[in-house]
Coordinates of N, CA, C and O in Angstrom, one line a residue:
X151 N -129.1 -123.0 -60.6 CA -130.3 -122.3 -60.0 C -130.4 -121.0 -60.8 O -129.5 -120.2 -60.6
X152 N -131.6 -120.6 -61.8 CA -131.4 -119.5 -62.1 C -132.3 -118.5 -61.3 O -133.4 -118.8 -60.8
X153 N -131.8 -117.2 -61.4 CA -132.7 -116.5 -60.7 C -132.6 -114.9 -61.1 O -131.5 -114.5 -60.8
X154 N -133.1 -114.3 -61.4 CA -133.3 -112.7 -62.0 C -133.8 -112.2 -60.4 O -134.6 -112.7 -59.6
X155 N -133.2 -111.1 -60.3 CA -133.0 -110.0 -59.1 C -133.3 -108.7 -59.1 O -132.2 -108.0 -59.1
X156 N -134.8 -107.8 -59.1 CA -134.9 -105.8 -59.3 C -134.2 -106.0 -58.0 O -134.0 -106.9 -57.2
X157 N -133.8 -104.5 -58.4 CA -133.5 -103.7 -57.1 C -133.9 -102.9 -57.5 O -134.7 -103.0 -58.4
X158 N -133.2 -101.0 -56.6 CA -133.3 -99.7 -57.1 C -135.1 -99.2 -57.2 O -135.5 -98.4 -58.0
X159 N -135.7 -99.8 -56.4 CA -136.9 -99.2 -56.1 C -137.1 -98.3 -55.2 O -136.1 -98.2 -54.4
X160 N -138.4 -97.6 -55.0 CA -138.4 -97.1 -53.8 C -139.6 -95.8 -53.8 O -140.6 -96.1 -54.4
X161 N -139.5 -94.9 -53.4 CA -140.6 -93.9 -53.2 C -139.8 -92.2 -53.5 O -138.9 -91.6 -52.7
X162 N -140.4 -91.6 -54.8 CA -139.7 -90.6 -55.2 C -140.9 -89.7 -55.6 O -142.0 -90.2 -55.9
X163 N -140.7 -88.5 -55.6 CA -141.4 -87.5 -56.0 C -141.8 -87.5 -57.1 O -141.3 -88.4 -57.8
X164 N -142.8 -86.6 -58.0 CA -143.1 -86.2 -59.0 C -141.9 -86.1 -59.7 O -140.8 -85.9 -59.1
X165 N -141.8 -86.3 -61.3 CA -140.7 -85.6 -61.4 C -139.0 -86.1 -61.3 O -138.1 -86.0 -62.1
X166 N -139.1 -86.5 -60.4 CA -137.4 -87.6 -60.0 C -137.2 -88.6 -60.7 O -138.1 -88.9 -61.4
X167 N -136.5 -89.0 -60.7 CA -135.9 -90.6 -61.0 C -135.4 -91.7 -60.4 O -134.8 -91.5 -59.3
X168 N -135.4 -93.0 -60.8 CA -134.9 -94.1 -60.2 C -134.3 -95.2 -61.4 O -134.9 -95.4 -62.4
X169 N -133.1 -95.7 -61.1 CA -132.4 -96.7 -61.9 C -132.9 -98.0 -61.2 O -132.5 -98.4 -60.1
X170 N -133.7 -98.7 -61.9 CA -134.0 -100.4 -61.7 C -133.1 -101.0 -62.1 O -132.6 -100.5 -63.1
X171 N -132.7 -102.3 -61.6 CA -131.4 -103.1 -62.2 C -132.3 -104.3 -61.6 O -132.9 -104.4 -60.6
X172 N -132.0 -105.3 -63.1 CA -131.9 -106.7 -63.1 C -130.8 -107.7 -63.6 O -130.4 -108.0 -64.8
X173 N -130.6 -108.1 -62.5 CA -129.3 -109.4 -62.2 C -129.3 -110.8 -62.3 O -129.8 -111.5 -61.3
X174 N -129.0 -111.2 -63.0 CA -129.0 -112.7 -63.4 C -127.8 -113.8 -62.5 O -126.6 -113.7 -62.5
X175 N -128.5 -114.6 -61.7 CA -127.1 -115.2 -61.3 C -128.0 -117.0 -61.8 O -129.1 -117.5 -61.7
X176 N -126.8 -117.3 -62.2 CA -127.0 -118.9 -62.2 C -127.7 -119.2 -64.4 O -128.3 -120.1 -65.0
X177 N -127.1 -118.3 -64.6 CA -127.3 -118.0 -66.2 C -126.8 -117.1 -66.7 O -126.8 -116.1 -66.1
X178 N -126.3 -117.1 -68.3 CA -126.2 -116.0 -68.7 C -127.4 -115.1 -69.8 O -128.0 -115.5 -70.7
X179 N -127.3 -113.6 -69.1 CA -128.5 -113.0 -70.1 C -128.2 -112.4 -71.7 O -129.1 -111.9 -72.4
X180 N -126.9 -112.8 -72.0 CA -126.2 -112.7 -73.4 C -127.4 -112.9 -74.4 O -127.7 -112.0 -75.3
X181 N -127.8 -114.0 -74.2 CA -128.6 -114.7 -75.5 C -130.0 -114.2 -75.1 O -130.8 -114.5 -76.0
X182 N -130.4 -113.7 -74.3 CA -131.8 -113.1 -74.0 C -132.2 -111.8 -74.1 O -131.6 -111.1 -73.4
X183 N -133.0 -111.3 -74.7 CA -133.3 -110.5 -74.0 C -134.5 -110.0 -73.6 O -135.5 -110.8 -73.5
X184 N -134.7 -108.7 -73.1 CA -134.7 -108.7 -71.4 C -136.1 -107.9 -71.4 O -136.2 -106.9 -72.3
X185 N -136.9 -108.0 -70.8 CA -137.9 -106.9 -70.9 C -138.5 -106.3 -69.5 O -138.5 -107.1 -68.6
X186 N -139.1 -105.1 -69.1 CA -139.5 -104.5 -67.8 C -141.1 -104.7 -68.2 O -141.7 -104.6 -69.3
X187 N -141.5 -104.9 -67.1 CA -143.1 -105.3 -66.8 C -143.6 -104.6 -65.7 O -142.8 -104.6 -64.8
X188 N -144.7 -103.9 -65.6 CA -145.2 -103.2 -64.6 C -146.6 -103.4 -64.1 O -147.6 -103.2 -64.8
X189 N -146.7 -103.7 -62.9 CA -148.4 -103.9 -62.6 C -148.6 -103.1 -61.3 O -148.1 -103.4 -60.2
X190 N -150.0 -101.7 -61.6 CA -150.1 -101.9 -60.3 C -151.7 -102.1 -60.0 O -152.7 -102.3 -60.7
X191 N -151.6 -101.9 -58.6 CA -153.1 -102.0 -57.9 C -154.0 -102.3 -58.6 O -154.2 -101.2 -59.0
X192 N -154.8 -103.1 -59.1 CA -156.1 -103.6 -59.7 C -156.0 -103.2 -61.2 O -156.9 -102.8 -61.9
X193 N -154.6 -103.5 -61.4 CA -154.5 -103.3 -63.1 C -153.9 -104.6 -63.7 O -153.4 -105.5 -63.0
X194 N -154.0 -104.6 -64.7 CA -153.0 -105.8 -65.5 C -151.6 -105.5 -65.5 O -151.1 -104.4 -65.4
X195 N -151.1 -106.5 -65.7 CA -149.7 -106.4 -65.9 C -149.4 -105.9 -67.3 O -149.9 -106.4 -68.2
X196 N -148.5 -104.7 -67.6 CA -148.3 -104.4 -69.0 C -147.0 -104.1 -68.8 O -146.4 -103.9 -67.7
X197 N -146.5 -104.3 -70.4 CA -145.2 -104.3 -70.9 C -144.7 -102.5 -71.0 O -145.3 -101.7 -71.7
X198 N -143.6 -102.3 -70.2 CA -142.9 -101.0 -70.2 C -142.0 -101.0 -71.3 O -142.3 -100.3 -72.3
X199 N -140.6 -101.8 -71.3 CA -139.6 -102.1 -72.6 C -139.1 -102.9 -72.3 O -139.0 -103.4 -71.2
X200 N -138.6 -103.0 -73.7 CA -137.6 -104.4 -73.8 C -136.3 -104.2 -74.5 O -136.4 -103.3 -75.4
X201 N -135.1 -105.0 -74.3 CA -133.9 -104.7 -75.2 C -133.6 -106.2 -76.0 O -133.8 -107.3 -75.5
X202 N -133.4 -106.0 -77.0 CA -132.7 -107.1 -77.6 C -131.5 -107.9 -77.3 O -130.8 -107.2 -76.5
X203 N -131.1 -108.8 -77.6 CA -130.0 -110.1 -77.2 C -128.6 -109.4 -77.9 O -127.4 -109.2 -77.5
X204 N -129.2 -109.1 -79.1 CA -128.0 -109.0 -80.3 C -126.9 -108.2 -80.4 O -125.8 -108.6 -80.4
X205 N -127.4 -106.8 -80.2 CA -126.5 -105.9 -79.8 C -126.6 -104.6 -78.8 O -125.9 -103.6 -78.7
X206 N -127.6 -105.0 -78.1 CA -128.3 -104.2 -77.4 C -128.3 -102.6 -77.9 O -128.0 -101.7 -77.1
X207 N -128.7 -102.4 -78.9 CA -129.1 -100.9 -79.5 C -131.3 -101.2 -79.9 O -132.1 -100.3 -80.2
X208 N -131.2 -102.5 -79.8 CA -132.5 -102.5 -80.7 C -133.7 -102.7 -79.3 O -133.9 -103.7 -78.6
X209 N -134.6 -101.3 -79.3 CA -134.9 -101.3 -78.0 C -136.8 -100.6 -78.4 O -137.1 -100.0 -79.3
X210 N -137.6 -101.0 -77.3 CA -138.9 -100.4 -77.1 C -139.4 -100.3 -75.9 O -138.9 -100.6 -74.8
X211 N -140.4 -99.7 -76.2 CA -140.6 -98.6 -75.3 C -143.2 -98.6 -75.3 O -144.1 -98.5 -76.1
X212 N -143.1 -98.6 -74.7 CA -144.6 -98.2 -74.0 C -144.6 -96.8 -74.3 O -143.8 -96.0 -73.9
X213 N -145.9 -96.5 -75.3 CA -146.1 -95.1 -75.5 C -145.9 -94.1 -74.5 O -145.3 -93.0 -74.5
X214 N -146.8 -94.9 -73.5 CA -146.7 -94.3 -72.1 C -145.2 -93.6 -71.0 O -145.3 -92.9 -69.9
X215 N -144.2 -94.1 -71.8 CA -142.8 -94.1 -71.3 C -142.0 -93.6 -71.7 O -141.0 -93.2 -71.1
X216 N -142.2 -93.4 -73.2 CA -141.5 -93.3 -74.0 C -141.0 -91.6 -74.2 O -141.8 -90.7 -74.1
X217 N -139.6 -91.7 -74.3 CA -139.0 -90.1 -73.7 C -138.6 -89.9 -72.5 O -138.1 -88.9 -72.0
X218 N -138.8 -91.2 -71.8 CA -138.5 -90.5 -70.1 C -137.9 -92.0 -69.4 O -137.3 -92.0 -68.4
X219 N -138.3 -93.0 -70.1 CA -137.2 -94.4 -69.9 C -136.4 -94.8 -70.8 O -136.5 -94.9 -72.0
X220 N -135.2 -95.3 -69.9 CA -134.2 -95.9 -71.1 C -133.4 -97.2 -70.6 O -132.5 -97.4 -69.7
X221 N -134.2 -98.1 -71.6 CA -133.7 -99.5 -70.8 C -131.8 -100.0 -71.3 O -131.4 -99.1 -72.0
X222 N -130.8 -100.9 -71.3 CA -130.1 -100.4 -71.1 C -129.6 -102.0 -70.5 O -130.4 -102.6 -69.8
X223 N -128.2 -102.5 -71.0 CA -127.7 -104.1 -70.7 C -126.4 -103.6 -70.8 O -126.0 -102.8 -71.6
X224 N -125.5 -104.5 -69.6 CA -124.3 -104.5 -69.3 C -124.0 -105.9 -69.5 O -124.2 -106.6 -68.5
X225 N -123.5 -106.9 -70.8 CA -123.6 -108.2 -70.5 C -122.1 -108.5 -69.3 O -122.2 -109.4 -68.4
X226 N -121.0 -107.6 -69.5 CA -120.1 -108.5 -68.3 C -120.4 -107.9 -67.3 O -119.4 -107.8 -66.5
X227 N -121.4 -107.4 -66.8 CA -121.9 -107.5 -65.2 C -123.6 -108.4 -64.9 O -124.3 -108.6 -63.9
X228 N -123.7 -108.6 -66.0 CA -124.9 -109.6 -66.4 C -126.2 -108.9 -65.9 O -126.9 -109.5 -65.1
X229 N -126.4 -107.8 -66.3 CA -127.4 -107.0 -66.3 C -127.6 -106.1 -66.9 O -126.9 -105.5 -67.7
X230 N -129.2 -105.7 -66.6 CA -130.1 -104.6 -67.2 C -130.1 -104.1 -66.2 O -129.8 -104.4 -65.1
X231 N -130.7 -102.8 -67.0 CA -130.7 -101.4 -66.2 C -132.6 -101.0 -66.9 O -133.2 -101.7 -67.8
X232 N -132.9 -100.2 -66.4 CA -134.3 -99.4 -66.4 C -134.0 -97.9 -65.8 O -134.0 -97.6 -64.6
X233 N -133.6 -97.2 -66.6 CA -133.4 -95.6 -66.3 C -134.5 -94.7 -66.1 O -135.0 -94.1 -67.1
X234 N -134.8 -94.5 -65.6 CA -136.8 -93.8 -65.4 C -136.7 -92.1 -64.7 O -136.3 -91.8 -63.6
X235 N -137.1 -91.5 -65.5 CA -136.7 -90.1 -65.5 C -138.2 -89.4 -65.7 O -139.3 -89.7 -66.1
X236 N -137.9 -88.6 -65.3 CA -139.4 -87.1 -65.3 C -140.3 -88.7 -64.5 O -140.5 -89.5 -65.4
X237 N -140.7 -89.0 -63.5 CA -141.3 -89.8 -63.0 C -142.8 -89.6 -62.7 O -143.0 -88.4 -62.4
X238 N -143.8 -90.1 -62.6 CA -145.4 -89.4 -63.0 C -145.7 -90.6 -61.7 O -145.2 -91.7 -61.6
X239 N -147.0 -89.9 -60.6 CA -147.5 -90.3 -59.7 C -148.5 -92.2 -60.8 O -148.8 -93.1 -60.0
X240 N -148.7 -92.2 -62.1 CA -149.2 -93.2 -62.7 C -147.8 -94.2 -63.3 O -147.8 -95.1 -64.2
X241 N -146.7 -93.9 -62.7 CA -146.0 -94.8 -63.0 C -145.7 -95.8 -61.6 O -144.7 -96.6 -61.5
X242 N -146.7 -95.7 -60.7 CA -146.0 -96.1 -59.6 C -146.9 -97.5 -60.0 O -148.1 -97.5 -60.4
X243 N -145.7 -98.9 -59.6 CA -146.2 -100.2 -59.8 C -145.4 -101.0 -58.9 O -144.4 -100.5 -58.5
X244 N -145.8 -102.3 -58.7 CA -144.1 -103.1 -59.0 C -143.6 -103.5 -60.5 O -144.3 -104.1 -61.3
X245 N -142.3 -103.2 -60.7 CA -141.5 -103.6 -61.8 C -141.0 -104.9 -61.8 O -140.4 -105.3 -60.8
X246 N -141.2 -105.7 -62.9 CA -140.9 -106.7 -63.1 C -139.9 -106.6 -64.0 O -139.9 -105.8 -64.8
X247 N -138.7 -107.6 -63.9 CA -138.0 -107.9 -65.3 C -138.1 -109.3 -66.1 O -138.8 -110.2 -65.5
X248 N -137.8 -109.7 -66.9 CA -137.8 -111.1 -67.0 C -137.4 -111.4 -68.7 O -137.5 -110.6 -69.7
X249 N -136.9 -112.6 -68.7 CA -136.2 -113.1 -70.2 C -137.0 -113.6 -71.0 O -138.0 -114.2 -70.4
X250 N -137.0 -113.6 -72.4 CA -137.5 -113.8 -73.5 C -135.6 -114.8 -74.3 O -134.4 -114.5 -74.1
X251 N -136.2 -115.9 -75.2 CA -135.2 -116.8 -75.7 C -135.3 -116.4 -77.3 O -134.4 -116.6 -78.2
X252 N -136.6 -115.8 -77.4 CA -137.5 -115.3 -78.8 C -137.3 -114.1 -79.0 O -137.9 -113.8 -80.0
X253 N -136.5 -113.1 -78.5 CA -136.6 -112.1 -78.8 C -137.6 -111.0 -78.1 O -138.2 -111.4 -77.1
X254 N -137.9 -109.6 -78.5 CA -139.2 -108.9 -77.8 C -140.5 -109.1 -78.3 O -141.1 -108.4 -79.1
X255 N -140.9 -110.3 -77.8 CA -142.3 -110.3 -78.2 C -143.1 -110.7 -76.9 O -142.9 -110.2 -75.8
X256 N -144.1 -111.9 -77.3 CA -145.3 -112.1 -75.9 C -144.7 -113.1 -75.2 O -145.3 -113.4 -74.1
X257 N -143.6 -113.8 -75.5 CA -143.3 -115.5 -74.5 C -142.1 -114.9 -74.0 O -141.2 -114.2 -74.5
X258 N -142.3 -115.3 -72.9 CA -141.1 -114.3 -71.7 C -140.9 -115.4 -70.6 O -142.0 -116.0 -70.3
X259 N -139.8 -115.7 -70.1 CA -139.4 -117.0 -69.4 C -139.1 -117.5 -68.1 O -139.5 -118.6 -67.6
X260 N -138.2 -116.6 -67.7 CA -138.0 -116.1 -66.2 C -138.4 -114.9 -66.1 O -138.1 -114.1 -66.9
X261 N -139.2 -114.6 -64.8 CA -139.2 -113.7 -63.8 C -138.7 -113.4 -62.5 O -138.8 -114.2 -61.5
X262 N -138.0 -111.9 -62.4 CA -138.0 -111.9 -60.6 C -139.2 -111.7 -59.9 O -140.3 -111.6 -60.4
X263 N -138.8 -111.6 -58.8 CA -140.0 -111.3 -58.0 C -140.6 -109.8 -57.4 O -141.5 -109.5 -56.6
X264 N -139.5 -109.0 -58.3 CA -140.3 -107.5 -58.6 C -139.8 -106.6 -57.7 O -139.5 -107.0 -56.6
X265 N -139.6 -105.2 -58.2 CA -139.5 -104.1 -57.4 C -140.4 -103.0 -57.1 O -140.7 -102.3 -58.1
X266 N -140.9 -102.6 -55.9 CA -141.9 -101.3 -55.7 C -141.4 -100.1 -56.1 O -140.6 -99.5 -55.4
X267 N -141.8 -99.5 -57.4 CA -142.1 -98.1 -57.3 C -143.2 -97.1 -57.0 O -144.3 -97.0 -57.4
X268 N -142.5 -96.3 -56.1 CA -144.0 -95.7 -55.6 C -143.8 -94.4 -56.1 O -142.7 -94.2 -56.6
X269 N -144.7 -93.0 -56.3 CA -144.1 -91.9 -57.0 C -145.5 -91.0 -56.7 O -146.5 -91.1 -57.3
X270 N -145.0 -90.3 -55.5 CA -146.0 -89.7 -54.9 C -145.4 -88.3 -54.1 O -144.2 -88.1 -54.1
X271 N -146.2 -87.2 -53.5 CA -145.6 -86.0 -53.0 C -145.7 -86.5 -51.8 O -145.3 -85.9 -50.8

C-alpha cells in the first residue's frame, strides 16, 4: 500500500513559520523525488519546490518562495521536509506533496491528501 502523508500545518501569523513533512510508508522515496504543490481557494494548483532523488542538494524553488523556503529529504526516516519562513497572508493554501520517477519536472505520481496552511493576523 503506498501512501504519502503532510502534516505540520496549521494557522500562523504574518511573518512565522511552519515545517511541512511528507512521509512515505509502503515505499521507498530514495529513487524519487519529491516535490511541494500548493492550491488555494479558486486558484490552480502550482508548483512551490522540488528536490531531486540523487543527492538531495539539487533543489527549486517558485519565484514566489524563493529565500524564505527550504525543501529538504531525510531518506532513513523516509521523508521530506518543507521549511517555510517569513510566512505571507498569500501563502496560505493546502500543501501538497507528491513523487515524480522522472525527476523535477511536469509527471508527478503519488499524492497525499494535503495539508492546511493558513497565515493570517
Amino acid at each position: 500500500q503506498v501512501q504519502l502523508v503532510e502534516s505540520g500545518g496549521g494557522l500562523v501569523q504574518p511573518g512565522g513559520s511552519l515545517r511541512l513533512s511528507c512521509a512515505a510508508s509502503g515505499f521507498t522515496l530514495d529513487y524519487y523525488a519529491i516535490g511541494w504543490f500548493r492550491q488555494a481557494p479558486g486558484k490552480e494548483r502550482e508548483g512551490v519546490s522540488c528536490i531531486s532523488s540523487s543527492d538531495g542538494s539539487t533543489t527549486y524553488y517558485a519565484d514566489s518562495v524563493k529565500g524564505r523556503f527550504t525543501i529538504s529529504r531525510d531518506n532513513a526516516k523516509n521523508t521530506v521536509y518543507l521549511q517555510m519562513n517569513s510566512l505571507k497572508p498569500e501563502d496560505t493554501a493546502v500543501y501538497y506533496c507528491a513523487t515524480s520517477a522522472t525527476g523535477c519536472g511536469p509527471s508527478f505520481d503519488s499524492w497525499g491528501q494535503g495539508t492546511q496552511v493558513t497565515v493570517s493576523s
